[in-house]
Amino acid sequence: MKKLFTFNKKKETVEESSAKRSIMLRWAFANTVFCFITFTLFATLTYQLTISSFIKEEQQLLTRSMDSVEEVLEKADAPLNSSNLNTYIEATSKIQNGESEGMSLGSIIGTRKAFYIYDLNHKLLYSTNRHTFGFQNQANNEMKEIRGENPGYLVQRKIISKSTGQVVGYLQAFYDTTTYHRISNLLLIVLLILEIVALIVAQLIGYFMANYFMKPLEKLYQGMQEMANDPTNDFEPIEIQSGDEIEELAHVYNDMMLKMKAYLEQQNRFVSDVSHELRTPLAVLDGHINLLNRWGKNDPEVLDESLQASLDEVDRMKKMLEEMLALARLENVDLSSEELDCDVGKVCNRALKNFQLLHDDFEIVLDNRLIYPTHARISENHFEQGLRILLDNAAKYSPDDRKEIVITVSEDEQFVITSVSDKGIGISEEDINHLFERFFRADKARNREIGGTGLGLSILARLAENYQGEIEVNSELGLGSTFTLKFPKIK
C-alpha cells in the first residue's frame, strides 16, 4: 500500500476587497439623500400650502362678491328680465365700487372674475365676460372646477326675492385660474431649481464634512497599514484628539499594540536568554559525556565526578528555566484583579517559619511595626515570592560567622514597607547599578560556590514594576545589605 502525504499549506493572509467604496463618499451620498428627501417634503408641503391658501382666499373673495351682487338683485319683487335688470346692475356697480360712479360691473370685478345672470327660463340676461358656460345643473353655491382652455371655478346660486320669497333668477360667478396655474407652475420651477441647488450644496457640504470627520480615522488606518506592512517596525502610538469614539478607538489600538509589542519582546527575550544561558551547562554536559565515552567510564573516580557534575548542571538548568518562566508570567499581571490583596504581616510570618525550617542555623528576627493588619495591593503568592528571593540571597551571601537576618515591616501614607537586612559580604557601588539585570551576579569569584541563576533580583524588579512598587538598596562591602520593598497600600 502506497500513500502520499503533501504538506503545502499556504500562509493565510487577509485579501483586500477589489471593490472599495469610500466611507467619505457614502457619507456624502447619504447626506445628499437625506437632504433630498427633507427638501422634497418641505418643498411639497410649501407648494401645497401656498396653492391651497391662494385658492381658498380667491374662492372666499368670489363668494363675497356674489353676496354683494345678490344683496341688490334680491330686492326685485318680480322675476328678472331684460327690462328691469339694468336698475339692479347699476346699483350693484355702486356697491362694488364704493363711492365711484359710471363704471360697469365688469370693469369693477376685474378680468379674473366674471358674473352671469339668468332668468327663470335659464336664459342669459347679463354677462361681464364674452365667454359663457351656460346654465349649470348644480347645487346651490356648489364650487365646480372647470378644466380645459379656460380653467377656473364656477359657482351658481338662486336669487330669492326678499319681498315675495320667490326665485326671481339665477346668479352665476366664474373665477379664472389661468393666472393661478401660471404662478403655480412658476413656483414649482423655482422650487425644483432650489432643490437642485440645495442638493449640490448638500453634496459639497457633506463631502467636506465627511472629509473633516474622517481625517482621524484615515490617520488611524494609515498607522495600522504601516504596522501591517512591516510588523517589525518600532510602534509609535497614534495621537488622535477628536474627542469622540475615534479617539477612544485609537486609545484601544495603541494599548493593544503596546501589549502585543511587549509580548513579542518578552518572547524574543525569553528565547534569547534561554539559548544564551543554556549554552554553558550544555557544553559542560557535553564535555563530561564525551569524557565518559572516551575513557572515564572505566575510572570509578572520574565516573562519579562526571555524573555528579552533570546532575548539578541539570538541576541548575531546571531551576533557571523555572525562574525564567516565572519572570515571563509576571509580564501579564492584571492590576484590576480583586485578588490583589495581601496581608503583609501574615505572609511575613509564614515566610519566616518556612525559612527557619530550611536554615535552622540562621538567626532571623521579624520586626513588625504595623499597629493594625495592613494590606498591600499585590498577590500574596507574588509578595511571598519576592520576600523569599531576598531571604535566599541573604542566606547565600552571609558568612558562616554572621548568619543574622532581620525582616522589618512598616508603613507610610502610600506604601507598605518590607525590609530584609543581613550582615553578609555586601555589594560594591559598581555592582549595585547592575543588580536587577538578568543573569547578573555580584562576587563572580564565588558564583559556582554559591549557586543560583542570577534571575532572582530580575524577578523582584519585575514584581515592583508590575505592581507599581519601589525597591531600595543600601549596602556596604564587608558589612551587609538591606533591601527594602514598597508596595501600594490598600486604604
PDB file of N, CA and C in Angstrom, residues 20-33 202-219 221-222 246:
ATOM      1  N   LYS A  20     -13.623  48.716  -3.531  1.00  0.00           N
ATOM      2  CA  LYS A  20     -13.645  49.515  -2.303  1.00  0.00           C
ATOM      3  C   LYS A  20     -14.543  50.727  -2.508  1.00  0.00           C
ATOM      4  N   ARG A  21     -15.335  50.965  -1.512  1.00  0.00           N
ATOM      5  CA  ARG A  21     -16.178  52.155  -1.537  1.00  0.00           C
ATOM      6  C   ARG A  21     -15.791  53.036  -0.351  1.00  0.00           C
ATOM      7  N   SER A  22     -15.478  54.272  -0.666  1.00  0.00           N
ATOM      8  CA  SER A  22     -15.029  55.185   0.375  1.00  0.00           C
ATOM      9  C   SER A  22     -16.178  55.509   1.317  1.00  0.00           C
ATOM     10  N   ILE A  23     -15.880  55.439   2.615  1.00  0.00           N
ATOM     11  CA  ILE A  23     -16.878  55.831   3.612  1.00  0.00           C
ATOM     12  C   ILE A  23     -17.229  57.303   3.425  1.00  0.00           C
ATOM     13  N   MET A  24     -16.244  58.086   3.040  1.00  0.00           N
ATOM     14  CA  MET A  24     -16.462  59.513   2.856  1.00  0.00           C
ATOM     15  C   MET A  24     -17.513  59.754   1.769  1.00  0.00           C
ATOM     16  N   LEU A  25     -17.397  59.024   0.637  1.00  0.00           N
ATOM     17  CA  LEU A  25     -18.369  59.187  -0.441  1.00  0.00           C
ATOM     18  C   LEU A  25     -19.738  58.668  -0.026  1.00  0.00           C
ATOM     19  N   ARG A  26     -19.751  57.537   0.695  1.00  0.00           N
ATOM     20  CA  ARG A  26     -21.036  57.004   1.145  1.00  0.00           C
ATOM     21  C   ARG A  26     -21.695  57.950   2.139  1.00  0.00           C
ATOM     22  N   TRP A  27     -20.878  58.552   2.989  1.00  0.00           N
ATOM     23  CA  TRP A  27     -21.413  59.511   3.945  1.00  0.00           C
ATOM     24  C   TRP A  27     -21.994  60.720   3.204  1.00  0.00           C
ATOM     25  N   ALA A  28     -21.258  61.226   2.221  1.00  0.00           N
ATOM     26  CA  ALA A  28     -21.743  62.364   1.452  1.00  0.00           C
ATOM     27  C   ALA A  28     -23.010  62.001   0.687  1.00  0.00           C
ATOM     28  N   PHE A  29     -23.045  60.780   0.130  1.00  0.00           N
ATOM     29  CA  PHE A  29     -24.237  60.339  -0.601  1.00  0.00           C
ATOM     30  C   PHE A  29     -25.436  60.224   0.337  1.00  0.00           C
ATOM     31  N   ALA A  30     -25.210  59.646   1.510  1.00  0.00           N
ATOM     32  CA  ALA A  30     -26.296  59.525   2.491  1.00  0.00           C
ATOM     33  C   ALA A  30     -26.800  60.896   2.915  1.00  0.00           C
ATOM     34  N   ASN A  31     -25.868  61.834   3.091  1.00  0.00           N
ATOM     35  CA  ASN A  31     -26.265  63.188   3.456  1.00  0.00           C
ATOM     36  C   ASN A  31     -27.079  63.834   2.343  1.00  0.00           C
ATOM     37  N   THR A  32     -26.689  63.578   1.089  1.00  0.00           N
ATOM     38  CA  THR A  32     -27.422  64.126  -0.049  1.00  0.00           C
ATOM     39  C   THR A  32     -28.831  63.540  -0.136  1.00  0.00           C
ATOM     40  N   VAL A  33     -28.932  62.224   0.054  1.00  0.00           N
ATOM     41  CA  VAL A  33     -30.249  61.581   0.014  1.00  0.00           C
ATOM     42  C   VAL A  33     -31.148  62.127   1.120  1.00  0.00           C
ATOM     43  N   ALA A 202     -25.624  70.476  -0.607  1.00  0.00           N
ATOM     44  CA  ALA A 202     -25.595  69.414   0.407  1.00  0.00           C
ATOM     45  C   ALA A 202     -24.513  68.388   0.097  1.00  0.00           C
ATOM     46  N   GLN A 203     -24.343  68.068  -1.202  1.00  0.00           N
ATOM     47  CA  GLN A 203     -23.304  67.120  -1.595  1.00  0.00           C
ATOM     48  C   GLN A 203     -21.917  67.654  -1.246  1.00  0.00           C
ATOM     49  N   LEU A 204     -21.691  68.933  -1.563  1.00  0.00           N
ATOM     50  CA  LEU A 204     -20.387  69.534  -1.273  1.00  0.00           C
ATOM     51  C   LEU A 204     -20.152  69.637   0.225  1.00  0.00           C
ATOM     52  N   ILE A 205     -21.166  70.129   0.950  1.00  0.00           N
ATOM     53  CA  ILE A 205     -21.019  70.244   2.404  1.00  0.00           C
ATOM     54  C   ILE A 205     -20.828  68.868   3.030  1.00  0.00           C
ATOM     55  N   GLY A 206     -21.625  67.888   2.575  1.00  0.00           N
ATOM     56  CA  GLY A 206     -21.490  66.529   3.113  1.00  0.00           C
ATOM     57  C   GLY A 206     -20.117  65.945   2.855  1.00  0.00           C
ATOM     58  N   TYR A 207     -19.571  66.209   1.651  1.00  0.00           N
ATOM     59  CA  TYR A 207     -18.251  65.674   1.323  1.00  0.00           C
ATOM     60  C   TYR A 207     -17.174  66.302   2.203  1.00  0.00           C
ATOM     61  N   PHE A 208     -17.227  67.635   2.337  1.00  0.00           N
ATOM     62  CA  PHE A 208     -16.199  68.307   3.139  1.00  0.00           C
ATOM     63  C   PHE A 208     -16.353  67.970   4.627  1.00  0.00           C
ATOM     64  N   MET A 209     -17.592  67.841   5.098  1.00  0.00           N
ATOM     65  CA  MET A 209     -17.789  67.446   6.494  1.00  0.00           C
ATOM     66  C   MET A 209     -17.292  66.024   6.717  1.00  0.00           C
ATOM     67  N   ALA A 210     -17.616  65.139   5.758  1.00  0.00           N
ATOM     68  CA  ALA A 210     -17.141  63.762   5.877  1.00  0.00           C
ATOM     69  C   ALA A 210     -15.622  63.710   5.843  1.00  0.00           C
ATOM     70  N   ASN A 211     -15.035  64.518   4.966  1.00  0.00           N
ATOM     71  CA  ASN A 211     -13.571  64.567   4.896  1.00  0.00           C
ATOM     72  C   ASN A 211     -12.974  65.058   6.209  1.00  0.00           C
ATOM     73  N   TYR A 212     -13.620  66.048   6.811  1.00  0.00           N
ATOM     74  CA  TYR A 212     -13.125  66.596   8.082  1.00  0.00           C
ATOM     75  C   TYR A 212     -13.233  65.561   9.198  1.00  0.00           C
ATOM     76  N   PHE A 213     -14.387  64.896   9.286  1.00  0.00           N
ATOM     77  CA  PHE A 213     -14.587  63.934  10.367  1.00  0.00           C
ATOM     78  C   PHE A 213     -13.826  62.628  10.126  1.00  0.00           C
ATOM     79  N   MET A 214     -13.475  62.350   8.862  1.00  0.00           N
ATOM     80  CA  MET A 214     -12.796  61.093   8.555  1.00  0.00           C
ATOM     81  C   MET A 214     -11.285  61.215   8.652  1.00  0.00           C
ATOM     82  N   LYS A 215     -10.762  62.431   8.820  1.00  0.00           N
ATOM     83  CA  LYS A 215      -9.312  62.585   8.919  1.00  0.00           C
ATOM     84  C   LYS A 215      -8.708  61.773  10.060  1.00  0.00           C
ATOM     85  N   PRO A 216      -9.306  61.805  11.281  1.00  0.00           N
ATOM     86  CA  PRO A 216      -8.740  60.969  12.356  1.00  0.00           C
ATOM     87  C   PRO A 216      -8.774  59.484  12.016  1.00  0.00           C
ATOM     88  N   LEU A 217      -9.857  59.037  11.382  1.00  0.00           N
ATOM     89  CA  LEU A 217      -9.956  57.626  11.019  1.00  0.00           C
ATOM     90  C   LEU A 217      -8.944  57.274   9.943  1.00  0.00           C
ATOM     91  N   GLU A 218      -8.723  58.188   9.009  1.00  0.00           N
ATOM     92  CA  GLU A 218      -7.716  57.972   7.979  1.00  0.00           C
ATOM     93  C   GLU A 218      -6.320  57.873   8.602  1.00  0.00           C
ATOM     94  N   LYS A 219      -6.059  58.716   9.588  1.00  0.00           N
ATOM     95  CA  LYS A 219      -4.774  58.667  10.285  1.00  0.00           C
ATOM     96  C   LYS A 219      -4.610  57.334  11.010  1.00  0.00           C
ATOM     97  N   TYR A 221      -6.068  54.519  10.174  1.00  0.00           N
ATOM     98  CA  TYR A 221      -5.916  53.491   9.143  1.00  0.00           C
ATOM     99  C   TYR A 221      -4.474  53.448   8.617  1.00  0.00           C
ATOM    100  N   GLN A 222      -3.900  54.620   8.370  1.00  0.00           N
ATOM    101  CA  GLN A 222      -2.523  54.652   7.866  1.00  0.00           C
ATOM    102  C   GLN A 222      -1.548  54.039   8.866  1.00  0.00           C
ATOM    103  N   ILE A 246     -13.678  57.824  17.798  1.00  0.00           N
ATOM    104  CA  ILE A 246     -12.450  57.513  17.053  1.00  0.00           C
ATOM    105  C   ILE A 246     -11.232  57.675  17.947  1.00  0.00           C
TER     106      ILE A 246
END
